[in-house]
Short mmCIF file of C-alpha atoms in Angstrom, two decimals:
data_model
loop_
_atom_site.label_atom_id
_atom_site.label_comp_id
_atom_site.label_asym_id
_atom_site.label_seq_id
_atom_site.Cartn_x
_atom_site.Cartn_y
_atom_site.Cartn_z
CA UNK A 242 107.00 106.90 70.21
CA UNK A 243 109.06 109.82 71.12
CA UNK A 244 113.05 109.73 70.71
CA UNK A 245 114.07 113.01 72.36
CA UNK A 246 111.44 114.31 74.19
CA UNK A 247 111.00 112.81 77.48
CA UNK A 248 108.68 113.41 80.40
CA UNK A 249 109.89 117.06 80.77
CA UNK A 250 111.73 117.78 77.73
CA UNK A 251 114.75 117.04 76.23
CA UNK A 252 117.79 116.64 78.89
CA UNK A 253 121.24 115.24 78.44
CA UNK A 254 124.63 115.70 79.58
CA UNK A 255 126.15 118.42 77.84
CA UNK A 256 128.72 118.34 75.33
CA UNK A 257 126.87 114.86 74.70
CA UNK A 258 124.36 114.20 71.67
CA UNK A 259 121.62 115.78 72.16
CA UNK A 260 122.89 118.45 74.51
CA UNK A 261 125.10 119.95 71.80
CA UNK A 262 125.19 123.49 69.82
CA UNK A 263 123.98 121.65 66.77
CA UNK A 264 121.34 119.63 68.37
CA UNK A 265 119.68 122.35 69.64
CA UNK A 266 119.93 124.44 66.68
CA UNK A 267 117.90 122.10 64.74
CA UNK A 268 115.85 121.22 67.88
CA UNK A 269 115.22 125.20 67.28
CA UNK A 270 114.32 125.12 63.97
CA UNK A 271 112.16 122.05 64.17
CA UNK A 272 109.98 123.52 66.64
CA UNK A 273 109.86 127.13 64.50
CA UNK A 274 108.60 125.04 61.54
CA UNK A 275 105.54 123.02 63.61
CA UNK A 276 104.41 126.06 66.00
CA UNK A 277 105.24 128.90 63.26
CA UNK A 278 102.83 126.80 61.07
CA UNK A 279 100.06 126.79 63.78
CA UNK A 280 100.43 130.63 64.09
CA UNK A 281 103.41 130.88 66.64
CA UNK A 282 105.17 134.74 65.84
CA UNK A 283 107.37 135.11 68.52
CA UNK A 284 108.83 132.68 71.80
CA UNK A 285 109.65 133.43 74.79
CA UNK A 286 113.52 132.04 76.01
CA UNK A 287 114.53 131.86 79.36
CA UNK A 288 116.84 130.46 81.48
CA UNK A 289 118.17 129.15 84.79
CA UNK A 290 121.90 129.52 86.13
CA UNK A 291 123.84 126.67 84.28
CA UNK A 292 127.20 127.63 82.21
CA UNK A 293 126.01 125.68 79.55
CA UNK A 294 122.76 127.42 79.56
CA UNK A 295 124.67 131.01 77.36
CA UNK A 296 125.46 128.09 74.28
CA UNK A 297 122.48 126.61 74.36
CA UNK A 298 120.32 130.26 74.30
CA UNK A 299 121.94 131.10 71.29
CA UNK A 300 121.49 127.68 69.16
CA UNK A 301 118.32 128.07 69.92
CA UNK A 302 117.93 131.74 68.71
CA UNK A 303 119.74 130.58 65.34
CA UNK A 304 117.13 127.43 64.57
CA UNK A 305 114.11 129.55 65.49
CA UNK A 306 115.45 132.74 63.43
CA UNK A 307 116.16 130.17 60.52
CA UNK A 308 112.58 129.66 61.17
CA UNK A 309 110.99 132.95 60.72
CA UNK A 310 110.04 133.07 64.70
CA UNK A 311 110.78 135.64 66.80
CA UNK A 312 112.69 134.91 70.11
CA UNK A 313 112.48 137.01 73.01
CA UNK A 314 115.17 136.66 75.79
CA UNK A 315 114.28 136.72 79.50
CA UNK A 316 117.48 135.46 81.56
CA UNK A 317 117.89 133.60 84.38
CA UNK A 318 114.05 132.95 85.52
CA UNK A 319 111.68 129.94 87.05
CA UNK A 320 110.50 127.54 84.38
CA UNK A 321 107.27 128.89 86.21
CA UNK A 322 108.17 132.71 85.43
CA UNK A 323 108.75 131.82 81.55
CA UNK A 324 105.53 130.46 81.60
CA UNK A 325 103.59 133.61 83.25
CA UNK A 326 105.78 135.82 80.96
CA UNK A 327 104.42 133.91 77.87
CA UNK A 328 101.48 135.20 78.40
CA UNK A 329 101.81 138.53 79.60
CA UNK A 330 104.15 139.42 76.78
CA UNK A 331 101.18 137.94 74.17
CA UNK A 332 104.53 135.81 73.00
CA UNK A 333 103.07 132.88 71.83
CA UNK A 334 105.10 129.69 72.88
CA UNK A 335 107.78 129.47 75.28
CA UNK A 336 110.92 127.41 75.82
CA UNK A 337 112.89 126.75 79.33
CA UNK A 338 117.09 126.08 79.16
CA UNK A 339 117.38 123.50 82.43
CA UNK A 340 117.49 120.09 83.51
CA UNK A 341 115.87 121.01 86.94
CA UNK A 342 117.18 119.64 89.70
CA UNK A 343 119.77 117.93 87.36
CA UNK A 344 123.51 118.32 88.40
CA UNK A 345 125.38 121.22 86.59
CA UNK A 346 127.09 119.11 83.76
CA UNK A 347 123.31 118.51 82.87
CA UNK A 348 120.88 120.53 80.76
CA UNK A 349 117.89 120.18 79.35
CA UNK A 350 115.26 122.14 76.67
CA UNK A 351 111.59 122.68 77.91
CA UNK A 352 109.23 123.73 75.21
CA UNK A 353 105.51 124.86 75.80
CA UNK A 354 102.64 126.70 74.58
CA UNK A 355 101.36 129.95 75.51
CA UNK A 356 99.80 130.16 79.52
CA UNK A 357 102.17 127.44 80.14
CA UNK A 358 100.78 124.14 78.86
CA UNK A 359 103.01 121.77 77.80
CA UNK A 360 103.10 120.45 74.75
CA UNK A 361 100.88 117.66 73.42
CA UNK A 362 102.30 114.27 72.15
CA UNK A 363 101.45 114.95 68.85
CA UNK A 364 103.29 118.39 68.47
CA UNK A 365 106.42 116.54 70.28
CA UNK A 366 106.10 113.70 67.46
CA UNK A 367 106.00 116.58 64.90
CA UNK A 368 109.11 118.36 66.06
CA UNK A 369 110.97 115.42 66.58
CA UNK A 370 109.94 114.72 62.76
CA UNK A 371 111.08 117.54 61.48
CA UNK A 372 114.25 117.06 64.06
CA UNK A 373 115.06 114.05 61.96
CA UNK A 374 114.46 116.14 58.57
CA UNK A 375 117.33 118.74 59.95
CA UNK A 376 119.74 115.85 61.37
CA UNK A 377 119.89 113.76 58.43
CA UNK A 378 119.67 116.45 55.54
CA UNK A 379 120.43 120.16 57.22
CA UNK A 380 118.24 123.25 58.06
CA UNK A 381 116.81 125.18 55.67
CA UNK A 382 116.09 128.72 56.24
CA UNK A 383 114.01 131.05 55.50
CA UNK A 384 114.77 134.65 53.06
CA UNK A 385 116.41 137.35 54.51
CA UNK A 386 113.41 139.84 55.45
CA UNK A 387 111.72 136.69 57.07
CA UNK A 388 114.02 136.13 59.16
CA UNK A 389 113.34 135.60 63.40
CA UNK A 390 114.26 138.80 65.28
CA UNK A 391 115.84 138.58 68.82
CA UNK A 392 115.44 141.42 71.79
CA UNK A 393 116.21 141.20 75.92
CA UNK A 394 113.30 141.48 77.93
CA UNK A 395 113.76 143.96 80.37
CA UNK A 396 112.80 143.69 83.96
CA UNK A 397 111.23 140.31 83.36
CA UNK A 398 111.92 139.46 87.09
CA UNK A 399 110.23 142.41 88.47
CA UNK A 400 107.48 141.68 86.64
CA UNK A 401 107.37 137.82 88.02
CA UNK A 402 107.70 138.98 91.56
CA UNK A 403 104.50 141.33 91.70
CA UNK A 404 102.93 138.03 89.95
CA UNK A 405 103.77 135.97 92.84
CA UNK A 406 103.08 138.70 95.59
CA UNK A 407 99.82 138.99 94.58
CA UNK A 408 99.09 135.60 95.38
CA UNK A 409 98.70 136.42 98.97
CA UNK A 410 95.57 137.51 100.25
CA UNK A 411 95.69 141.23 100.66
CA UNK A 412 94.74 141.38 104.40
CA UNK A 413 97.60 138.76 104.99
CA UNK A 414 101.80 139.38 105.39
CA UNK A 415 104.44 137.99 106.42
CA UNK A 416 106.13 140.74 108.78
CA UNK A 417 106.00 138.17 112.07
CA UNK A 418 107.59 135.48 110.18
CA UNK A 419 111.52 134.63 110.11
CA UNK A 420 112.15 132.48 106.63
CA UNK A 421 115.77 130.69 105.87
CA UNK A 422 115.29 130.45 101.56
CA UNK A 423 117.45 128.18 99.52
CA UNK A 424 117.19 128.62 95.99
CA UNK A 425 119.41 126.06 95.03
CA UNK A 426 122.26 128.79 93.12
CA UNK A 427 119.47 127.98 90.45
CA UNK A 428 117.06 130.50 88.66
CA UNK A 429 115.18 132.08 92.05
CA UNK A 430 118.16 133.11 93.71
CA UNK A 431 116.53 136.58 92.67
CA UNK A 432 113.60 136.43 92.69
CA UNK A 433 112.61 133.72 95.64
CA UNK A 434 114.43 136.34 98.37
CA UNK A 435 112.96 139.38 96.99
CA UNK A 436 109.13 138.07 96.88
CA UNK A 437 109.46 136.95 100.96
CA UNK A 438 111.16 140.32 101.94
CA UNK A 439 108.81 142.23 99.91
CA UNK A 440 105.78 140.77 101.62
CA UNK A 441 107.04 141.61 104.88
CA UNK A 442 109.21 138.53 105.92
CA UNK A 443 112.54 138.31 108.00
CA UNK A 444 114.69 136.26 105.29
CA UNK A 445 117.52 134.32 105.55
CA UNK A 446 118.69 133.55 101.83
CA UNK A 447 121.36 130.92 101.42
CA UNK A 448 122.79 129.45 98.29
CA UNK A 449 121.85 132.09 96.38
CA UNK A 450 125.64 132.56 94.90
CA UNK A 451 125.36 131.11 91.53
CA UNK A 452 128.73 130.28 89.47
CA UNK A 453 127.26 128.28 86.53
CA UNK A 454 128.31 125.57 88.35
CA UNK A 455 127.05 125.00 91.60
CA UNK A 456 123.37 124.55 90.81
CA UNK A 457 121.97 121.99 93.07
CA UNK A 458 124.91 121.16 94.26
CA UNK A 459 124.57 119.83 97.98
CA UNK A 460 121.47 122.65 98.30
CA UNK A 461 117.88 123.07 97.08
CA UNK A 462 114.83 120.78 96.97
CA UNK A 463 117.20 117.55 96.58
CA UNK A 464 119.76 118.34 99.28
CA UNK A 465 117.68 119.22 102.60
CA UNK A 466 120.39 119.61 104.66
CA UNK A 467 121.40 122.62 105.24
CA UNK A 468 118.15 124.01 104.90
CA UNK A 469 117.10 121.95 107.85
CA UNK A 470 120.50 122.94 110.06
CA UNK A 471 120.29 126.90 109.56
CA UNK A 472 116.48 127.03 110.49
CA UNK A 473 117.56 125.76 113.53
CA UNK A 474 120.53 128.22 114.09
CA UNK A 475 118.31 131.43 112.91
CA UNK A 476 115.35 130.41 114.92
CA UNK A 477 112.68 130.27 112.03
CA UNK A 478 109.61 129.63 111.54
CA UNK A 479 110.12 127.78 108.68
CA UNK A 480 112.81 126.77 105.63
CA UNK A 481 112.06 126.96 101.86
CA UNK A 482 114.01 125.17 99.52
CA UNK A 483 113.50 125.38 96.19
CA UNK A 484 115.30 123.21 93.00
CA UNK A 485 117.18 124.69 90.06
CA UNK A 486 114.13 126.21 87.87
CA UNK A 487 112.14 126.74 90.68
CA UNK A 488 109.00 124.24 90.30
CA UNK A 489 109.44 122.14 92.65
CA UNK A 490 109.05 123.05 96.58
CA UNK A 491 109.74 121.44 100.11
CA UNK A 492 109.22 123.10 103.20
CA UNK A 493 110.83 122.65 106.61
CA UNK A 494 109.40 123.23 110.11
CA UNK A 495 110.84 124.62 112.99
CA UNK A 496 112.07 121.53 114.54
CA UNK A 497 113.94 121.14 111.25
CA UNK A 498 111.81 117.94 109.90
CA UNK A 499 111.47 118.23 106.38
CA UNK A 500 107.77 118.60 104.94
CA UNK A 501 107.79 116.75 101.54
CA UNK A 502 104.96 117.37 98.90
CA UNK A 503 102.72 115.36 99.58
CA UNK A 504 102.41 116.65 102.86
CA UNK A 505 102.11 120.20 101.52
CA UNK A 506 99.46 118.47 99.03
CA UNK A 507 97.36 117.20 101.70
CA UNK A 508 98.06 120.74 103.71
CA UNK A 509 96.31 122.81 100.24
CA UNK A 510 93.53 119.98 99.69
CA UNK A 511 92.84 120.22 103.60
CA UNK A 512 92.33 124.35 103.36
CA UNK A 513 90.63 124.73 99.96
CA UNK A 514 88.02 122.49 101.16
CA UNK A 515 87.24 124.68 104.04
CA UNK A 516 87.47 127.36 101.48
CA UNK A 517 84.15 125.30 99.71
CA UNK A 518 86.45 123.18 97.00
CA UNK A 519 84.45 119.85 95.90
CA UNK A 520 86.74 118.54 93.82
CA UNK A 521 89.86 116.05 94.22
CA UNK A 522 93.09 115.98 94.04
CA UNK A 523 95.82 113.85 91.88
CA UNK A 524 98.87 112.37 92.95
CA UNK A 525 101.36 109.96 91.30
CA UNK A 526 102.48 106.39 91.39
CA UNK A 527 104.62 107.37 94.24
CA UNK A 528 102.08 109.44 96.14
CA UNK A 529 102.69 108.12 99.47
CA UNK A 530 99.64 105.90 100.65
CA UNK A 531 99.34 107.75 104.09
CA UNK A 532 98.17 110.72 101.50
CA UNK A 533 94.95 108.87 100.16
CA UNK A 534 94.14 107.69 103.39
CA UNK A 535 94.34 111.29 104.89
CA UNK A 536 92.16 112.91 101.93
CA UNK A 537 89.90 109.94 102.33
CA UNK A 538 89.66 110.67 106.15
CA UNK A 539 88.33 114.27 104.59
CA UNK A 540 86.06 113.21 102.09
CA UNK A 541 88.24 114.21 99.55
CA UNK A 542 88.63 111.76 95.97
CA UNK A 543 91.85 110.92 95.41
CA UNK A 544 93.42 109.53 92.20
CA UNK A 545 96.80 108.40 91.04
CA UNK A 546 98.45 109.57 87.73
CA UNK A 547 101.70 108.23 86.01
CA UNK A 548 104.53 109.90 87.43
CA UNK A 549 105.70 113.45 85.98
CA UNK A 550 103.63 116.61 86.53
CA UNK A 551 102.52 116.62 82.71
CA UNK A 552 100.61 113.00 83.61
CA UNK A 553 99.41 114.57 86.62
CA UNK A 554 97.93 117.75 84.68
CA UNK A 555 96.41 115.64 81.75
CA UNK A 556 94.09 114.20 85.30
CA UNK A 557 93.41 117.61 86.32
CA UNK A 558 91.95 118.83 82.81
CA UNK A 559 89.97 114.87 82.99
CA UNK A 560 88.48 115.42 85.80
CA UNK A 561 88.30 119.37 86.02
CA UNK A 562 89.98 119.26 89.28
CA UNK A 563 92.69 121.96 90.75
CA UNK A 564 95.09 120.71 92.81
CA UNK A 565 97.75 117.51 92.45
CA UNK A 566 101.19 117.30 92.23
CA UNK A 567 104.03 114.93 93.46
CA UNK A 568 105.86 114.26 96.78
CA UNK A 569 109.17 115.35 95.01
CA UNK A 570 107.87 118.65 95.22
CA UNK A 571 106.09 119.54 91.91
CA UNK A 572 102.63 121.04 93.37
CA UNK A 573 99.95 122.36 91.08
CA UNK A 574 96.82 124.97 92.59
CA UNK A 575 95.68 125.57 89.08
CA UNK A 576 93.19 128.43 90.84
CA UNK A 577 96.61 130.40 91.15
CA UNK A 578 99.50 129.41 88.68
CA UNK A 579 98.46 127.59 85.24
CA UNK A 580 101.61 125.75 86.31
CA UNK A 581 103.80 124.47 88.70
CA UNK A 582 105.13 126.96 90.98
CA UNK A 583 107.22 126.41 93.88
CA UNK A 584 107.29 130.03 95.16
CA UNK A 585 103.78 130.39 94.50
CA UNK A 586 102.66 127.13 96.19
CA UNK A 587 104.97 128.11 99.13
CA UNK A 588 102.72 131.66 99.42
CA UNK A 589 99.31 129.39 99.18
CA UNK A 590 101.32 127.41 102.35
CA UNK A 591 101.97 130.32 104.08
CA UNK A 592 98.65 131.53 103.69
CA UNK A 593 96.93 128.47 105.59
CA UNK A 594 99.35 128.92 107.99
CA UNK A 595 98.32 132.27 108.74
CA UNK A 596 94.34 131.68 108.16
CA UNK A 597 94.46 128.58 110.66
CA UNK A 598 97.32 130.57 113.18
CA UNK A 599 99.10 127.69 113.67
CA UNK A 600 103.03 126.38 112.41
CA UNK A 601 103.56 124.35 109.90
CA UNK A 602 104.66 121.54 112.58
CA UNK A 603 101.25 121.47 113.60
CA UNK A 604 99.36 122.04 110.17
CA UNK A 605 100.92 118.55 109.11
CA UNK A 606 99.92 116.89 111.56
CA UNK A 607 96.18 115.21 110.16
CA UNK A 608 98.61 113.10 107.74
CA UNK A 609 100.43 110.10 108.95
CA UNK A 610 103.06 109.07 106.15
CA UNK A 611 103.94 105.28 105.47
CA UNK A 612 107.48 104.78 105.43
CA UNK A 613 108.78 104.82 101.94
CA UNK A 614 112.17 103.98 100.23
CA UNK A 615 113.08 104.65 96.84
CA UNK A 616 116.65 103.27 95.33
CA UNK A 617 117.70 104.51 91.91
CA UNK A 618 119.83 101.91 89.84
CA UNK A 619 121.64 103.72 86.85
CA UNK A 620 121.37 101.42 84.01
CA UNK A 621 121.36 101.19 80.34
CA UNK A 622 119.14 99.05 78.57
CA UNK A 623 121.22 96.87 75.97
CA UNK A 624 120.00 95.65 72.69
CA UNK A 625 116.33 96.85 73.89
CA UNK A 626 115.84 94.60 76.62
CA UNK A 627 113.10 96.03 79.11
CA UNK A 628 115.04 94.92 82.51
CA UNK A 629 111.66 95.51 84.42
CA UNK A 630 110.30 92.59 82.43
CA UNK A 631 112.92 90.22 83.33
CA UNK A 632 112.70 87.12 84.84
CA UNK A 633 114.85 87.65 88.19
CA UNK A 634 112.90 91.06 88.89
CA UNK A 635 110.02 89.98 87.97
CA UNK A 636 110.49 87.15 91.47
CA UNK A 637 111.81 89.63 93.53
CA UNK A 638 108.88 91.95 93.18
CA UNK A 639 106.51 88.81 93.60
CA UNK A 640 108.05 87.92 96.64
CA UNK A 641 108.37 91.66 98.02
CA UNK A 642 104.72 92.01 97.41
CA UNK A 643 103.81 88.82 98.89
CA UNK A 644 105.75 89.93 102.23
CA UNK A 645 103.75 93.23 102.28
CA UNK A 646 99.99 92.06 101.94
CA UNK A 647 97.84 94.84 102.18
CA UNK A 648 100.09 97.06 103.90
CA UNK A 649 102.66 98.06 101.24
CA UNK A 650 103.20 99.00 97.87
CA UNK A 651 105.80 98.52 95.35
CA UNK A 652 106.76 100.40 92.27
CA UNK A 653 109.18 99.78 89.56
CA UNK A 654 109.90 102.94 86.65
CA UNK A 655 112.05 104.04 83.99
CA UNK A 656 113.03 107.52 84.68
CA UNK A 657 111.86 109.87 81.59
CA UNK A 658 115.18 112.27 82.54
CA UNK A 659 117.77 109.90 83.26
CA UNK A 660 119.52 106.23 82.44
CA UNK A 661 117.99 104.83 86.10
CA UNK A 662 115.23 102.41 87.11
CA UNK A 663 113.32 103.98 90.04
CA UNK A 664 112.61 101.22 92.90
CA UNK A 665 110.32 102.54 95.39
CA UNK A 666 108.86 100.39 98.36
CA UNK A 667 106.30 101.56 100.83
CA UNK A 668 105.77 99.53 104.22
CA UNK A 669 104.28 100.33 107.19
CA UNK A 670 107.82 99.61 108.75
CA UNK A 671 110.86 101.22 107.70
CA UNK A 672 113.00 98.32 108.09
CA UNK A 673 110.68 96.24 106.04
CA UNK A 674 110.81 99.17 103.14
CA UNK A 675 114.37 99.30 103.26
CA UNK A 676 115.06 95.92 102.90
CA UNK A 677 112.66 94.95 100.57
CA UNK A 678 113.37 97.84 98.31
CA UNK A 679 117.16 96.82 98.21
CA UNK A 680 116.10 93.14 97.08
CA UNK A 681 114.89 94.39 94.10
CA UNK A 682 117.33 96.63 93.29
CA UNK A 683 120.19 94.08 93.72
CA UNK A 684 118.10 91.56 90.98
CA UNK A 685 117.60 95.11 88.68
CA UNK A 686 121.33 95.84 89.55
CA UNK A 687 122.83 92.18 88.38
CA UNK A 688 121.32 92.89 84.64
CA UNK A 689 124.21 95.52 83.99
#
């Protein structure tokens, strides 16, 4: 079992054990030892907009020099850039400072191997082995000469956005289309703009003022809001929002209805099979149900993955499959980014958009979502108890499903990022959802 890592790293409020200078010095070094012993030279460090992210880029620089690895220092880019850069630089591992779509007082340490892979169990287990070598006893480090050297990548963002314009076909632009972008104050707020206006697009870019504090805050993939209320006042066609590193997408329409991911899903599963795809697609635990009946309307498999985009891309390598992702707006098209990309998956959008001539209002249309609720109930687990195996959950879930039949789900998870149980409900009436979902919440709710 893993301590530290979770389902996308290692995250934490900051100031906090493990968010600390220390912590992610040895974190640092831990990793140097396990990859620098299977032939790791040099990583690849990047960034997205958090104050906290300048402490934590240079603890990490000290454990990985201690090391003997190089570290090579990008900025403020998409966990999604890092990873392309990886492998254009030939650097061979990389490592991502963000908690995602975290608040700012959050941050988080992302570690994968070259092309973008994440790391395996094992190699997680290894670190954190070594981790406990470096808490308990201190860092060694490595003679002078053998030292880790450090140098700034230049023009690592230009380099990121001709990656991403290329994904659109040449004979395609955007010059008819009016776009509102929010990139969240997070790591796009750069490079999301500049690939739209550079592919012809009328752009509207808000929250793109990062102060190393407003990350996320009220804006991006979380916060819909104003995304939805100034594509209405411009006019557009249609509303991006990315989150704070940039993997995860959702889309608006011109009416201003938000279009989650699994809509967008069903929108790239719908178009690559007209495109001659035979494969499937993988969803989540919380892929919403009016999904797998739409692909199954389309003769499209369908299968369901534990939640977290690593789960979902261990399915994709099972099955040899390219596309899955989440409704929360992690989408994977592994014919186009070897990882999740929200500003690429937003081109491969736009792109059936154009190739059908239709909006993105109508596009969705061929999938009818079930309503779904999902309640998060912050709690902390004392003296190990697992509070989704006790008793008084346990009966409100049996009597929740037993109210549902056939035409609901329910799902109870630990979140891998933060102290919360996830309660989501799915009903074919919203009321019904609602209530049911708040039931179990309030028994999860009276264990704190």
């Amino acid at each position: 079992m893993r301590q530290y890592f979770g389902t996308d790293g290692v995250r934490g409020r900051v100031g906090e054990f493990p968010m600390t200078p220390d912590f992610a010095m040895k974190l640092g070094w831990a990793a140097g030892q396990v990859l620098g012993a299977e032939g790791v030279k040099e990583v690849l460090i990047g960034k997205d907009t958090r104050a906290s992210g300048y402490m934590l880029e240079s603890a990490l620089e000290a454990g990985f020099s201690a090391a003997g690895v190089n570290v090579a220092l990008v900025g403020p880019l998409p966990t999604p850039g890092v990873a392309y850069l990886t492998s254009t630089f030939r650097a061979d591992a990389g490592v991502v400072i963000s908690a995602s779509h975290n608040p700012f007082y959050d941050n988080g340490i992302k570690i994968f191997a070259q092309g973008g892979n994440k790391l395996t169990d094992e190699q997680e287990q290894e670190i954190e082995r070594w981790l406990h070598i470096a808490l308990e006893g201190g860092m060694t480090c490595v003679e002078s000469e053998e030292l880790g050297k450090a140098r700034r990548v230049e023009d690592a963002s230009g380099r990121y956005v001709e990656y991403c314009k290329a994904v659109l076909p040449g004979h395609f632009s955007l010059n008819n289309l009016k776009i509102v972008v929010d990139s969240a104050n997070g790591a796009a707020y750069k490079v999301a703009p500049a690939v739209y206006e550079e592919l012809g697009a009328h752009v509207i870019s808000i929250h793109d003022q990062p102060n190393g504090v407003n990350i996320n805050a009220g804006c991006g993939a979380t916060a819909m809001d104003s995304l939805c209320a100034a594509v209405l006042e411009h006019n557009a066609d249609v509303g991006i929002a990315l989150d704070g590193d940039a993997d995860r997408l959702m889309m608006v329409d011109h009416t201003g209805s938000v279009v989650d991911g699994d809509e967008l899903l069903y929108l790239l599963a719908k178009e690559a099979k007209a495109e001659g795809y035979t494969g499937g697609l993988v969803g989540t635990q919380m892929s919403n149900l009016g999904l797998e009946q739409a692909l199954e309307s389309l003769g499209i498999p369908f299968k369901r993955a534990k939640v977290g985009d690593r789960y979902v891309m261990e399915q994709l390598k099972a099955t040899g499959w390219r596309i899955g992702g989440e409704g929360s707006g992690h989408l994977l098209s592994l014919d186009h980014a070897a990882s999740g990309d929200a500003i690429i998956a937003s081109l491969r959008v736009l792109t059936c958009l154009l190739k059908q001539k239709c909006a993105l209002f109508e596009a969705k249309q061929g999938m009818q979502k079930l309503p779904q609720t999902l309640i998060n109930v912050r709690f902390v687990a004392k003296d190990g108890h697992d509070p989704l195996a006790a008793p008084q959950v346990q009966q409100a879930v049996t009597a929740v499903e037993a109210r549902l039949g056939h035409n609901g789900r329910v799902l109870l998870r630990k979140s891998g990022t933060e102290p919360l149980i996830r309660v989501m409900v799915e009903a074919n009436d919203a009321e019904l959802a609602l209530s049911s979902a708040q039931q179990i919440a309030d028994s999860v709710a009276t264990l704190s």
